[in-house]
């Protein structure tokens, strides 16, 4: 297949959810992420951050404006092909009632995934050493009836699952919001490693985790109100500056 690079562009995207047509979610959103860059989306809940990810995955299409991947309209692309290039780590990862290996392999369930690939994905997600300490290692059952894992362990299995398909674009939905500090640090290291060489879009919850993003975009009422690097935005002393001040308690 043609080499997909992972450039993402939103041009004047207007969107509301079909069930709530009177509530505009995105009102002419424009943003651009170049291949290999990390874009962080910040703003209060309900401001349209998650919608950006849903439009990329093509759960919905924009009412007007365009979503482009490598310059091609997302809605012109084969949806399976498109989703094969996206790796997704959500806030509350769901583990299935089967082995750890099967849970990781599920990330690319259109083919037989080799054990080497599973182990490599687990190593990349900082979870391999932990799995090796379990009596049944990769055959350990997890999920409802299986071994109970901590939030941080689940999150890292979910990262391994997202990486198994070698995605060009990684979508992280507030993936570090529900963990204690120690787990968060380990998960954050795994995410930093996972981002290398990929385009990454982070829906940020804790602002401390996105300070090194290439571009931070501040949403308000479905539009970009501020954008820049962490330092640039602090210097503006605007919305981002006050959000950081609130979170760091200064």
mmCIF file of C-alpha atoms in Angstrom:
data_model
loop_
_atom_site.group_PDB
_atom_site.id
_atom_site.type_symbol
_atom_site.label_atom_id
_atom_site.label_comp_id
_atom_site.label_asym_id
_atom_site.label_seq_id
_atom_site.Cartn_x
_atom_site.Cartn_y
_atom_site.Cartn_z
ATOM 1 C CA UNK A 1 0.000 0.000 0.000
ATOM 2 C CA UNK A 2 1.096 3.569 -0.561
ATOM 3 C CA UNK A 3 3.171 5.039 2.213
ATOM 4 C CA UNK A 4 0.870 6.966 4.475
ATOM 5 C CA UNK A 5 2.769 9.725 6.254
ATOM 6 C CA UNK A 6 0.287 10.966 8.835
ATOM 7 C CA UNK A 7 -0.266 14.642 8.018
ATOM 8 C CA UNK A 8 -3.622 15.833 9.369
ATOM 9 C CA UNK A 9 -5.484 19.006 8.375
ATOM 10 C CA UNK A 10 -8.854 20.364 9.469
ATOM 11 C CA UNK A 11 -10.162 23.131 7.187
ATOM 12 C CA UNK A 12 -13.047 25.266 8.487
ATOM 13 C CA UNK A 13 -14.788 22.217 9.950
ATOM 14 C CA UNK A 14 -18.349 22.767 11.151
ATOM 15 C CA UNK A 15 -20.054 19.988 13.086
ATOM 16 C CA UNK A 16 -22.850 19.193 15.485
ATOM 17 C CA UNK A 17 -24.093 15.803 16.647
ATOM 18 C CA UNK A 18 -27.103 14.499 14.680
ATOM 19 C CA UNK A 19 -29.005 13.942 17.934
ATOM 20 C CA UNK A 20 -28.481 17.567 19.025
ATOM 21 C CA UNK A 21 -28.634 19.646 15.847
ATOM 22 C CA UNK A 22 -29.220 22.889 17.768
ATOM 23 C CA UNK A 23 -25.914 22.660 19.661
ATOM 24 C CA UNK A 24 -22.924 23.580 17.469
ATOM 25 C CA UNK A 25 -19.829 21.630 18.557
ATOM 26 C CA UNK A 26 -17.207 22.786 16.057
ATOM 27 C CA UNK A 27 -17.734 26.187 14.481
ATOM 28 C CA UNK A 28 -15.198 26.478 11.696
ATOM 29 C CA UNK A 29 -12.248 24.584 13.158
ATOM 30 C CA UNK A 30 -8.943 24.844 11.301
ATOM 31 C CA UNK A 31 -5.756 23.138 12.449
ATOM 32 C CA UNK A 32 -2.803 21.305 10.989
ATOM 33 C CA UNK A 33 -0.464 18.619 12.326
ATOM 34 C CA UNK A 34 2.552 17.596 10.290
ATOM 35 C CA UNK A 35 3.780 13.998 10.232
ATOM 36 C CA UNK A 36 5.634 13.067 13.393
ATOM 37 C CA UNK A 37 4.343 16.046 15.374
ATOM 38 C CA UNK A 38 2.401 15.915 18.622
ATOM 39 C CA UNK A 39 -0.683 18.100 18.835
ATOM 40 C CA UNK A 40 -2.353 18.576 22.219
ATOM 41 C CA UNK A 41 -5.967 19.694 22.449
ATOM 42 C CA UNK A 42 -6.980 21.465 25.642
ATOM 43 C CA UNK A 43 -10.170 23.114 26.852
ATOM 44 C CA UNK A 44 -13.114 22.476 29.144
ATOM 45 C CA UNK A 45 -15.166 19.322 28.606
ATOM 46 C CA UNK A 46 -17.787 19.658 25.891
ATOM 47 C CA UNK A 47 -15.671 22.151 23.953
ATOM 48 C CA UNK A 48 -15.171 19.809 20.977
ATOM 49 C CA UNK A 49 -11.838 18.135 21.750
ATOM 50 C CA UNK A 50 -13.129 14.551 21.518
ATOM 51 C CA UNK A 51 -15.082 15.414 18.380
ATOM 52 C CA UNK A 52 -11.810 16.016 16.535
ATOM 53 C CA UNK A 53 -10.815 12.396 17.203
ATOM 54 C CA UNK A 54 -14.261 11.061 16.231
ATOM 55 C CA UNK A 55 -14.106 12.913 12.903
ATOM 56 C CA UNK A 56 -10.634 11.498 12.227
ATOM 57 C CA UNK A 57 -11.903 7.981 12.909
ATOM 58 C CA UNK A 58 -14.889 8.801 10.686
ATOM 59 C CA UNK A 59 -17.524 7.917 13.240
ATOM 60 C CA UNK A 60 -18.977 11.119 11.799
ATOM 61 C CA UNK A 61 -18.245 13.406 8.862
ATOM 62 C CA UNK A 62 -18.199 17.229 9.041
ATOM 63 C CA UNK A 63 -21.340 19.160 8.044
ATOM 64 C CA UNK A 64 -19.066 21.507 6.141
ATOM 65 C CA UNK A 65 -15.340 22.003 5.760
ATOM 66 C CA UNK A 66 -12.853 19.187 5.231
ATOM 67 C CA UNK A 67 -10.742 16.718 7.197
ATOM 68 C CA UNK A 68 -7.614 15.833 5.195
ATOM 69 C CA UNK A 69 -5.079 13.055 5.701
ATOM 70 C CA UNK A 70 -1.904 13.552 3.663
ATOM 71 C CA UNK A 71 -3.928 16.076 1.660
ATOM 72 C CA UNK A 72 -6.747 13.655 0.805
ATOM 73 C CA UNK A 73 -10.264 14.048 2.127
ATOM 74 C CA UNK A 74 -10.903 11.523 4.887
ATOM 75 C CA UNK A 75 -14.359 10.711 3.552
ATOM 76 C CA UNK A 76 -12.869 9.690 0.183
ATOM 77 C CA UNK A 77 -10.600 7.123 1.854
ATOM 78 C CA UNK A 78 -11.490 3.496 2.496
ATOM 79 C CA UNK A 79 -12.634 3.433 6.114
ATOM 80 C CA UNK A 80 -10.867 0.148 6.987
ATOM 81 C CA UNK A 81 -7.645 1.435 5.427
ATOM 82 C CA UNK A 82 -7.963 4.706 7.310
ATOM 83 C CA UNK A 83 -8.621 3.065 10.679
ATOM 84 C CA UNK A 84 -5.741 0.632 10.145
ATOM 85 C CA UNK A 85 -3.412 3.645 10.341
ATOM 86 C CA UNK A 86 -4.895 4.975 13.572
ATOM 87 C CA UNK A 87 -3.911 3.692 17.006
ATOM 88 C CA UNK A 88 -6.287 4.688 19.791
ATOM 89 C CA UNK A 89 -5.754 4.714 23.544
ATOM 90 C CA UNK A 90 -8.889 5.738 25.402
ATOM 91 C CA UNK A 91 -9.384 6.958 28.935
ATOM 92 C CA UNK A 92 -10.965 3.751 30.243
ATOM 93 C CA UNK A 93 -9.480 0.878 28.233
ATOM 94 C CA UNK A 94 -11.636 -2.245 28.024
ATOM 95 C CA UNK A 95 -9.816 -5.538 28.505
ATOM 96 C CA UNK A 96 -11.519 -8.638 27.161
ATOM 97 C CA UNK A 97 -11.984 -11.838 29.132
ATOM 98 C CA UNK A 98 -9.063 -13.682 27.551
ATOM 99 C CA UNK A 99 -5.262 -13.819 27.751
ATOM 100 C CA UNK A 100 -2.993 -10.775 27.837
ATOM 101 C CA UNK A 101 -1.529 -11.902 24.487
ATOM 102 C CA UNK A 102 -4.997 -12.027 22.900
ATOM 103 C CA UNK A 103 -5.863 -8.634 24.350
ATOM 104 C CA UNK A 104 -2.777 -7.098 22.735
ATOM 105 C CA UNK A 105 -3.244 -8.931 19.411
ATOM 106 C CA UNK A 106 -6.829 -7.640 19.247
ATOM 107 C CA UNK A 107 -5.377 -4.279 18.170
ATOM 108 C CA UNK A 108 -4.816 -5.762 14.709
ATOM 109 C CA UNK A 109 -7.539 -8.380 14.533
ATOM 110 C CA UNK A 110 -7.633 -8.672 10.747
ATOM 111 C CA UNK A 111 -4.652 -11.035 10.669
ATOM 112 C CA UNK A 112 -2.664 -13.548 12.692
ATOM 113 C CA UNK A 113 -0.297 -11.616 14.937
ATOM 114 C CA UNK A 114 2.971 -13.341 15.873
ATOM 115 C CA UNK A 115 4.168 -13.721 19.466
ATOM 116 C CA UNK A 116 7.273 -11.660 18.627
ATOM 117 C CA UNK A 117 5.086 -8.743 17.580
ATOM 118 C CA UNK A 118 3.046 -9.026 20.772
ATOM 119 C CA UNK A 119 6.199 -9.011 22.922
ATOM 120 C CA UNK A 120 7.675 -6.065 20.995
ATOM 121 C CA UNK A 121 4.476 -4.047 21.450
ATOM 122 C CA UNK A 122 4.472 -4.899 25.168
ATOM 123 C CA UNK A 123 8.110 -3.813 25.480
ATOM 124 C CA UNK A 124 7.325 -0.548 23.705
ATOM 125 C CA UNK A 125 4.473 0.011 26.155
ATOM 126 C CA UNK A 126 6.645 -0.609 29.269
ATOM 127 C CA UNK A 127 4.509 -3.598 30.308
ATOM 128 C CA UNK A 128 6.703 -6.581 29.255
ATOM 129 C CA UNK A 129 8.710 -6.815 32.526
ATOM 130 C CA UNK A 130 5.462 -6.889 34.542
ATOM 131 C CA UNK A 131 3.935 -9.609 32.327
ATOM 132 C CA UNK A 132 7.072 -11.728 32.794
ATOM 133 C CA UNK A 133 6.521 -11.695 36.583
ATOM 134 C CA UNK A 134 3.096 -13.365 36.234
ATOM 135 C CA UNK A 135 2.984 -17.178 36.626
ATOM 136 C CA UNK A 136 1.332 -17.652 33.215
ATOM 137 C CA UNK A 137 3.062 -14.657 31.640
ATOM 138 C CA UNK A 138 1.373 -13.748 28.326
ATOM 139 C CA UNK A 139 -1.226 -16.497 28.793
ATOM 140 C CA UNK A 140 -2.509 -14.871 31.996
ATOM 141 C CA UNK A 141 -6.246 -14.338 31.758
ATOM 142 C CA UNK A 142 -7.477 -10.818 32.374
ATOM 143 C CA UNK A 143 -10.866 -9.165 32.128
ATOM 144 C CA UNK A 144 -13.903 -9.799 34.315
ATOM 145 C CA UNK A 145 -12.989 -13.267 35.522
ATOM 146 C CA UNK A 146 -9.221 -13.061 35.231
ATOM 147 C CA UNK A 147 -6.362 -11.433 37.092
ATOM 148 C CA UNK A 148 -7.221 -7.986 38.386
ATOM 149 C CA UNK A 149 -4.823 -5.418 36.968
ATOM 150 C CA UNK A 150 -4.206 -1.889 38.195
ATOM 151 C CA UNK A 151 -5.282 1.110 36.141
ATOM 152 C CA UNK A 152 -1.712 1.736 35.006
ATOM 153 C CA UNK A 153 -1.234 -1.886 33.925
ATOM 154 C CA UNK A 154 -4.485 -1.853 31.940
ATOM 155 C CA UNK A 155 -3.484 1.402 30.330
ATOM 156 C CA UNK A 156 -0.135 -0.041 29.213
ATOM 157 C CA UNK A 157 -1.795 -3.152 27.765
ATOM 158 C CA UNK A 158 -4.074 -0.755 25.869
ATOM 159 C CA UNK A 159 -0.999 1.119 24.578
ATOM 160 C CA UNK A 160 0.545 -2.181 23.424
ATOM 161 C CA UNK A 161 -2.765 -2.997 21.696
ATOM 162 C CA UNK A 162 -2.693 0.368 19.903
ATOM 163 C CA UNK A 163 0.939 -0.143 18.816
ATOM 164 C CA UNK A 164 0.532 -3.682 17.443
ATOM 165 C CA UNK A 165 -0.718 -2.362 14.106
ATOM 166 C CA UNK A 166 2.220 0.064 13.811
ATOM 167 C CA UNK A 167 -0.102 3.044 13.362
ATOM 168 C CA UNK A 168 1.056 6.241 11.654
ATOM 169 C CA UNK A 169 -1.256 8.306 13.835
ATOM 170 C CA UNK A 170 -1.733 7.813 17.556
ATOM 171 C CA UNK A 171 -4.872 9.219 19.191
ATOM 172 C CA UNK A 172 -4.707 9.543 22.967
ATOM 173 C CA UNK A 173 -7.892 10.449 24.778
ATOM 174 C CA UNK A 174 -6.977 11.817 28.208
ATOM 175 C CA UNK A 175 -5.113 8.602 28.807
ATOM 176 C CA UNK A 176 -3.446 9.680 32.051
ATOM 177 C CA UNK A 177 -6.314 11.210 33.989
ATOM 178 C CA UNK A 178 -7.290 8.386 36.336
ATOM 179 C CA UNK A 179 -3.940 7.143 37.666
ATOM 180 C CA UNK A 180 -1.857 7.776 40.742
ATOM 181 C CA UNK A 181 1.363 9.736 40.242
ATOM 182 C CA UNK A 182 3.689 6.724 40.114
ATOM 183 C CA UNK A 183 1.568 4.836 37.549
ATOM 184 C CA UNK A 184 1.098 8.017 35.588
ATOM 185 C CA UNK A 185 4.851 8.460 35.306
ATOM 186 C CA UNK A 186 5.315 4.920 33.928
ATOM 187 C CA UNK A 187 2.377 5.286 31.532
ATOM 188 C CA UNK A 188 3.617 8.708 30.436
ATOM 189 C CA UNK A 189 7.056 7.246 29.634
ATOM 190 C CA UNK A 190 5.366 4.535 27.566
ATOM 191 C CA UNK A 191 3.317 7.158 25.723
ATOM 192 C CA UNK A 192 6.378 9.321 25.077
ATOM 193 C CA UNK A 193 8.109 6.281 23.600
ATOM 194 C CA UNK A 194 5.016 5.397 21.543
ATOM 195 C CA UNK A 195 4.874 8.897 20.065
ATOM 196 C CA UNK A 196 8.351 8.738 18.532
ATOM 197 C CA UNK A 197 8.182 8.958 14.746
ATOM 198 C CA UNK A 198 4.383 9.139 14.746
ATOM 199 C CA UNK A 199 1.825 11.868 14.436
ATOM 200 C CA UNK A 200 0.099 12.099 17.770
ATOM 201 C CA UNK A 201 -3.085 13.875 18.814
ATOM 202 C CA UNK A 202 -3.604 14.097 22.563
ATOM 203 C CA UNK A 203 -6.830 15.134 24.232
ATOM 204 C CA UNK A 204 -5.196 16.555 27.292
ATOM 205 C CA UNK A 205 -6.504 16.430 30.825
ATOM 206 C CA UNK A 206 -3.448 17.117 32.924
ATOM 207 C CA UNK A 207 -1.532 19.987 31.394
ATOM 208 C CA UNK A 208 1.723 18.820 32.970
ATOM 209 C CA UNK A 209 1.828 15.901 30.505
ATOM 210 C CA UNK A 210 1.774 17.957 27.296
ATOM 211 C CA UNK A 211 4.358 20.659 27.880
ATOM 212 C CA UNK A 212 6.657 19.197 25.229
ATOM 213 C CA UNK A 213 3.965 18.967 22.513
ATOM 214 C CA UNK A 214 4.927 20.581 19.183
ATOM 215 C CA UNK A 215 1.626 22.431 19.126
ATOM 216 C CA UNK A 216 -0.961 23.069 21.827
ATOM 217 C CA UNK A 217 -4.405 24.177 20.701
ATOM 218 C CA UNK A 218 -6.832 25.763 23.154
ATOM 219 C CA UNK A 219 -10.502 25.207 22.359
ATOM 220 C CA UNK A 220 -13.377 27.345 23.465
ATOM 221 C CA UNK A 221 -16.897 27.046 22.091
ATOM 222 C CA UNK A 222 -15.807 24.879 19.169
ATOM 223 C CA UNK A 223 -13.119 27.219 17.914
ATOM 224 C CA UNK A 224 -9.368 27.567 18.344
ATOM 225 C CA UNK A 225 -8.799 30.453 20.732
ATOM 226 C CA UNK A 226 -5.036 30.071 21.223
ATOM 227 C CA UNK A 227 -2.327 27.945 19.676
ATOM 228 C CA UNK A 228 1.406 27.633 20.065
ATOM 229 C CA UNK A 229 4.028 25.854 22.137
ATOM 230 C CA UNK A 230 3.823 25.689 25.935
ATOM 231 C CA UNK A 231 6.254 28.631 26.286
ATOM 232 C CA UNK A 232 4.493 30.731 23.633
ATOM 233 C CA UNK A 233 1.108 30.200 25.247
ATOM 234 C CA UNK A 234 2.374 30.990 28.747
ATOM 235 C CA UNK A 235 3.808 34.229 27.373
ATOM 236 C CA UNK A 236 0.365 35.198 26.012
ATOM 237 C CA UNK A 237 -0.985 35.146 29.567
ATOM 238 C CA UNK A 238 -4.378 34.094 28.224
ATOM 239 C CA UNK A 239 -6.649 31.071 28.654
ATOM 240 C CA UNK A 240 -3.837 28.487 28.658
ATOM 241 C CA UNK A 241 -1.821 30.519 31.146
ATOM 242 C CA UNK A 242 -4.746 30.640 33.576
ATOM 243 C CA UNK A 243 -5.503 26.910 33.100
ATOM 244 C CA UNK A 244 -1.885 26.032 33.943
ATOM 245 C CA UNK A 245 -1.965 28.351 36.965
ATOM 246 C CA UNK A 246 -5.135 26.684 38.266
ATOM 247 C CA UNK A 247 -3.753 23.148 37.801
ATOM 248 C CA UNK A 248 -0.370 23.863 39.339
ATOM 249 C CA UNK A 249 -2.019 25.713 42.212
ATOM 250 C CA UNK A 250 -0.033 28.922 41.739
#
